[in-house]
Coordinates of N, CA and C in Angstrom, one line a residue:
X1 N -25.7 23.3 3.8 CA -24.6 23.9 4.9 C -23.3 24.1 4.1
X2 N -22.9 23.2 3.1 CA -21.7 23.2 2.5 C -21.5 24.6 1.8
X3 N -22.5 25.1 1.2 CA -22.4 26.3 0.5 C -22.3 27.5 1.4
X4 N -22.6 27.4 2.7 CA -22.3 28.6 3.5 C -20.9 28.7 3.9
X5 N -20.1 27.6 3.7 CA -18.7 27.6 4.0 C -17.8 27.7 2.7
X6 N -18.2 28.4 1.7 CA -17.5 28.6 0.6 C -17.2 30.0 0.4
X7 N -15.9 30.3 0.1 CA -15.5 31.7 -0.2 C -16.1 32.1 -1.5
X8 N -15.8 33.4 -1.8 CA -16.4 34.0 -3.1 C -15.8 33.1 -4.2
X9 N -14.6 32.6 -4.1 CA -14.0 32.0 -5.2 C -14.2 30.5 -5.2
X10 N -15.2 30.0 -4.5 CA -15.5 28.6 -4.3 C -14.6 27.8 -3.6
X11 N -13.8 28.3 -2.6 CA -12.9 27.5 -1.9 C -13.4 27.3 -0.5
X12 N -12.8 26.4 0.2 CA -13.2 26.2 1.5 C -12.8 27.3 2.5
X13 N -13.8 27.8 3.3 CA -13.4 28.9 4.2 C -12.9 28.3 5.4
X14 N -13.1 27.0 5.8 CA -12.9 26.5 7.1 C -11.8 25.4 6.8
X15 N -11.2 24.9 7.9 CA -10.4 23.7 7.6 C -11.2 22.5 7.4
X16 N -10.7 21.6 6.6 CA -11.4 20.3 6.5 C -10.5 19.2 7.2
X17 N -11.5 18.4 8.0 CA -11.0 17.5 9.0 C -11.4 16.0 8.7
X18 N -10.6 15.1 9.3 CA -10.9 13.7 9.2 C -12.2 13.6 10.0
X19 N -13.1 12.7 9.6 CA -14.4 12.4 10.5 C -14.0 11.6 11.6
X20 N -13.0 10.7 11.5 CA -12.7 9.8 12.5 C -11.8 10.4 13.7
X21 N -10.7 11.0 13.4 CA -9.8 11.4 14.3 C -9.7 12.9 14.4
X22 N -10.5 13.6 13.6 CA -10.5 15.1 13.7 C -9.1 15.8 13.3
X23 N -8.3 15.1 12.7 CA -7.0 15.7 12.2 C -7.2 16.6 11.0
X24 N -6.5 17.7 10.9 CA -6.7 18.6 9.7 C -6.2 17.9 8.4
X25 N -7.0 17.9 7.4 CA -6.6 17.3 6.2 C -6.2 18.5 5.2
X26 N -7.1 19.5 5.2 CA -6.8 20.6 4.4 C -6.9 21.9 5.2
X27 N -6.2 22.9 5.0 CA -6.3 24.3 5.5 C -7.2 25.1 4.8
X28 N -7.8 26.2 5.4 CA -8.8 27.1 4.6 C -8.2 27.6 3.3
X29 N -9.0 27.8 2.3 CA -8.8 28.3 1.0 C -7.8 27.5 0.2
X30 N -7.7 26.2 0.4 CA -6.8 25.3 -0.4 C -7.6 24.5 -1.4
X31 N -8.7 24.1 -1.1 CA -9.6 23.3 -2.0 C -10.6 24.0 -2.8
X32 N -11.0 23.6 -4.0 CA -12.0 24.2 -4.6 C -13.2 23.2 -4.8
X33 N -14.4 23.9 -4.5 CA -15.6 23.0 -4.5 C -16.0 22.7 -5.9
X34 N -16.3 21.4 -6.1 CA -16.7 20.9 -7.5 C -18.1 20.0 -7.4
X35 N -19.0 20.4 -8.3 CA -20.3 19.6 -8.2 C -20.3 19.2 -9.8
X36 N -19.9 17.9 -9.9 CA -19.7 17.3 -11.3 C -20.4 15.9 -11.3
X37 N -20.1 15.2 -12.4 CA -20.7 14.0 -12.5 C -20.3 13.1 -11.4
X38 N -21.2 12.2 -11.0 CA -20.8 11.4 -9.9 C -19.5 10.5 -10.0
X39 N -18.8 10.3 -9.0 CA -17.7 9.4 -9.0 C -17.8 8.4 -7.9
X40 N -17.3 7.3 -8.0 CA -17.5 6.2 -7.0 C -16.2 6.1 -6.1
X41 N -16.5 5.8 -4.9 CA -15.6 5.4 -3.9 C -15.9 4.1 -3.2
X42 N -15.0 3.1 -2.9 CA -15.4 2.0 -2.1 C -15.9 2.5 -0.7
X43 N -16.7 1.7 -0.1 CA -17.2 2.0 1.2 C -16.0 1.7 2.1
X44 N -15.9 2.5 3.3 CA -14.8 2.3 4.2 C -14.8 0.8 4.8
X45 N -15.8 0.3 5.0 CA -16.0 -1.0 5.6 C -16.6 -1.9 4.5
X46 N -16.0 -3.0 4.2 CA -16.4 -4.1 3.4 C -16.9 -5.4 4.1
X47 N -17.8 -6.0 3.4 CA -18.2 -7.4 4.1 C -17.0 -8.4 3.8
X48 N -16.9 -9.0 5.0 CA -15.7 -10.0 4.9 C -15.6 -11.0 3.8
X49 N -16.8 -11.7 3.5 CA -16.9 -12.8 2.5 C -17.3 -12.3 1.1
X50 N -17.5 -10.9 0.8 CA -17.9 -10.5 -0.3 C -16.8 -10.7 -1.4
X51 N -17.2 -11.1 -2.7 CA -16.3 -11.1 -3.7 C -16.3 -9.9 -4.5
X52 N -17.2 -9.0 -4.3 CA -17.2 -7.7 -5.0 C -16.9 -6.5 -4.0
X53 N -16.4 -5.4 -4.5 CA -16.4 -4.2 -3.7 C -17.5 -3.3 -3.7
X54 N -18.2 -3.0 -2.6 CA -19.3 -2.2 -2.5 C -18.8 -0.7 -2.5
X55 N -19.7 0.1 -3.4 CA -19.2 1.4 -3.6 C -20.4 2.4 -3.3
X56 N -20.1 3.7 -3.2 CA -21.1 4.7 -3.2 C -20.8 5.8 -4.2
X57 N -21.7 6.5 -4.6 CA -21.5 7.6 -5.6 C -21.7 9.0 -5.0
X58 N -20.8 9.8 -5.2 CA -20.8 11.3 -4.7 C -20.6 12.2 -5.9
X59 N -21.4 13.3 -5.9 CA -21.2 14.4 -6.9 C -20.4 15.5 -6.3
X60 N -20.6 15.8 -5.0 CA -19.8 17.0 -4.4 C -18.5 16.5 -4.0
X61 N -17.5 17.4 -4.4 CA -16.1 17.0 -3.9 C -15.2 18.3 -3.9
X62 N -14.1 18.1 -3.2 CA -13.1 19.2 -3.1 C -12.0 18.8 -4.1
X63 N -11.6 19.7 -4.9 CA -10.4 19.5 -5.8 C -9.2 20.2 -5.3
X64 N -8.1 19.3 -5.2 CA -6.8 19.9 -4.8 C -5.8 19.6 -5.8
X65 N -5.1 20.6 -6.3 CA -4.2 20.4 -7.4 C -2.9 19.7 -7.0
X66 N -2.4 19.9 -5.9 CA -1.0 19.4 -5.7 C -1.0 18.7 -4.3
X67 N -0.3 17.6 -4.2 CA -0.2 16.6 -3.2 C 0.3 17.5 -1.9
X68 N 1.1 18.5 -2.2 CA 1.8 19.3 -1.1 C 0.8 20.3 -0.5
X69 N -0.4 20.4 -1.0 CA -1.5 21.4 -0.5 C -2.1 20.8 0.6
X70 N -2.0 19.5 0.8 CA -2.7 18.7 2.0 C -1.9 18.9 3.2
X71 N -2.6 19.0 4.4 CA -1.9 19.0 5.6 C -1.5 17.6 6.1
X72 N -2.4 16.7 5.8 CA -2.3 15.3 6.2 C -3.0 14.3 5.4
X73 N -2.4 13.6 4.5 CA -3.0 12.7 3.6 C -2.1 11.5 3.3
X74 N -2.6 10.5 3.1 CA -1.9 9.2 2.7 C -2.5 8.6 1.4
X75 N -1.8 7.8 0.6 CA -2.2 7.2 -0.6 C -2.2 5.6 -0.4
X76 N -3.1 5.0 -1.1 CA -3.0 3.6 -1.1 C -2.3 3.2 -2.4
X77 N -2.0 1.9 -2.5 CA -1.5 1.4 -3.7 C -2.6 1.5 -4.8
X78 N -2.2 1.6 -6.0 CA -3.1 1.7 -7.1 C -3.9 0.5 -7.2
X79 N -5.2 0.7 -7.5 CA -6.1 -0.5 -7.7 C -6.8 -0.1 -8.9
X80 N -6.7 -0.9 -10.0 CA -7.3 -0.6 -11.3 C -6.9 0.8 -11.8
X81 N -5.6 1.1 -11.5 CA -5.1 2.4 -12.0 C -5.4 3.6 -11.2
X82 N -6.2 3.5 -10.1 CA -6.6 4.6 -9.3 C -5.9 4.4 -7.9
X83 N -5.4 5.5 -7.4 CA -4.8 5.7 -5.9 C -5.8 6.4 -5.2
X84 N -6.1 5.7 -4.1 CA -7.1 6.4 -3.2 C -6.4 7.2 -2.1
X85 N -7.2 8.1 -1.5 CA -6.6 9.0 -0.4 C -7.2 8.6 0.8
X86 N -6.3 8.6 1.9 CA -6.7 8.2 3.2 C -6.2 9.2 4.2
X87 N -6.8 9.2 5.4 CA -6.1 10.1 6.5 C -4.9 9.4 6.8
X88 N -3.7 10.2 6.9 CA -2.5 9.7 7.1 C -2.3 9.5 8.7
X89 N -3.1 10.1 9.5 CA -3.1 9.9 11.0 C -3.7 8.6 11.3
X90 N -5.0 8.3 11.0 CA -5.8 7.2 11.4 C -6.0 6.2 10.4
X91 N -5.6 6.5 9.1 CA -5.8 5.6 8.0 C -7.3 5.3 7.7
X92 N -8.1 6.2 8.0 CA -9.5 6.0 7.7 C -9.7 6.4 6.2
X93 N -10.5 5.7 5.5 CA -10.8 6.0 4.1 C -11.2 4.9 3.4
X94 N -11.3 5.1 2.0 CA -10.7 6.2 1.3 C -11.7 7.5 1.4
X95 N -11.0 8.5 1.5 CA -11.7 9.9 1.5 C -11.7 10.5 0.2
X96 N -11.0 10.0 -0.7 CA -11.0 10.6 -2.1 C -10.0 9.7 -3.0
X97 N -9.6 10.4 -4.1 CA -8.8 9.7 -5.1 C -7.9 10.7 -5.8
X98 N -6.9 10.1 -6.5 CA -6.0 10.8 -7.3 C -6.4 10.5 -8.8
X99 N -6.8 11.4 -9.5 CA -7.3 11.1 -10.9 C -5.9 10.7 -11.7
X100 N -6.1 9.6 -12.4 CA -4.9 9.1 -13.1 C -4.6 10.0 -14.3
X101 N -5.6 10.6 -14.8 CA -5.5 11.4 -16.1 C -4.9 12.8 -15.7
X102 N -5.6 13.5 -14.9 CA -5.3 14.9 -14.8 C -4.3 15.1 -13.5
X103 N -4.1 14.1 -12.8 CA -3.3 14.3 -11.6 C -3.8 15.0 -10.5
X104 N -5.1 15.5 -10.6 CA -5.7 16.3 -9.6 C -6.2 15.3 -8.5
X105 N -6.3 15.8 -7.2 CA -6.7 15.1 -6.2 C -8.2 15.5 -5.8
X106 N -9.1 14.5 -5.6 CA -10.5 14.8 -5.3 C -10.8 14.3 -4.0
X107 N -11.5 15.0 -3.0 CA -11.9 14.5 -1.8 C -13.4 14.5 -1.7
X108 N -14.0 13.4 -1.3 CA -15.6 13.4 -1.2 C -15.9 14.4 0.0
X109 N -16.9 15.2 -0.3 CA -17.3 16.1 0.8 C -18.0 15.3 2.0
X110 N -18.8 14.3 1.6 CA -19.4 13.5 2.7 C -18.4 12.7 3.6
X111 N -17.2 12.5 3.2 CA -16.2 11.7 3.9 C -15.3 12.6 5.0
X112 N -15.5 13.9 4.9 CA -14.8 14.7 5.8 C -15.6 15.8 6.5
X113 N -15.2 16.3 7.5 CA -15.9 17.4 8.2 C -15.2 18.8 7.9
X114 N -16.1 19.6 8.0 CA -15.7 21.1 7.8 C -16.0 21.8 9.1
X115 N -15.2 22.0 10.0 CA -15.4 22.6 11.2 C -14.5 23.8 11.6
X116 N -14.9 24.8 12.3 CA -13.8 25.7 12.8 C -13.0 25.0 13.9
X117 N -11.8 25.3 13.7 CA -10.7 24.7 14.7 C -11.1 25.3 16.1
X118 N -10.9 24.5 17.1 CA -11.1 25.0 18.4 C -9.8 25.4 19.0
X119 N -9.8 26.3 19.9 CA -8.5 26.7 20.5 C -7.8 25.5 21.2
X120 N -6.5 25.6 21.3 CA -5.8 24.5 22.0 C -6.3 24.3 23.3
X121 N -6.5 25.3 24.1 CA -7.0 25.1 25.4 C -8.3 24.4 25.5
X122 N -9.2 24.6 24.6 CA -10.5 24.0 24.6 C -10.3 22.4 24.3
X123 N -9.5 22.2 23.3 CA -9.1 20.9 22.9 C -8.6 20.1 24.0
X124 N -7.5 20.7 24.7 CA -6.8 19.9 25.7 C -7.7 19.7 26.9
X125 N -8.5 20.7 27.3 CA -9.5 20.5 28.4 C -10.5 19.4 28.2
X126 N -10.9 19.2 27.0 CA -11.9 18.2 26.6 C -11.3 16.7 26.9
X127 N -10.0 16.5 27.0 CA -9.4 15.2 27.2 C -9.1 15.0 28.7
X128 N -9.3 15.9 29.5 CA -8.9 15.8 30.9 C -10.2 15.5 31.8

């Protein structure tokens, strides 16, 4: 399904949204799709008494060159030299990371939704 939503220049055709609060993270045609060697992100939820951080590996990601290209993103404090990206609205994450070498931002495809935005009238009526 992800490949259907790519433009001819491998960019996102649709807005990219937070999975938890549905807030827009990226506007259309801002992020480039990357299929590269796997990178690891910590799981959103960790076991309370665990001494290690559980992680998962993802190959598919969106690459965003500049911080100001995001609609809504937050950053964690650096851990082992890496800053993680979170939704600035609900603080869910990490959804990606800031590469300490290239300064490019990478967002995991599996941590965000790519959906067409509904009209404001439809969104408002769903809450009443």
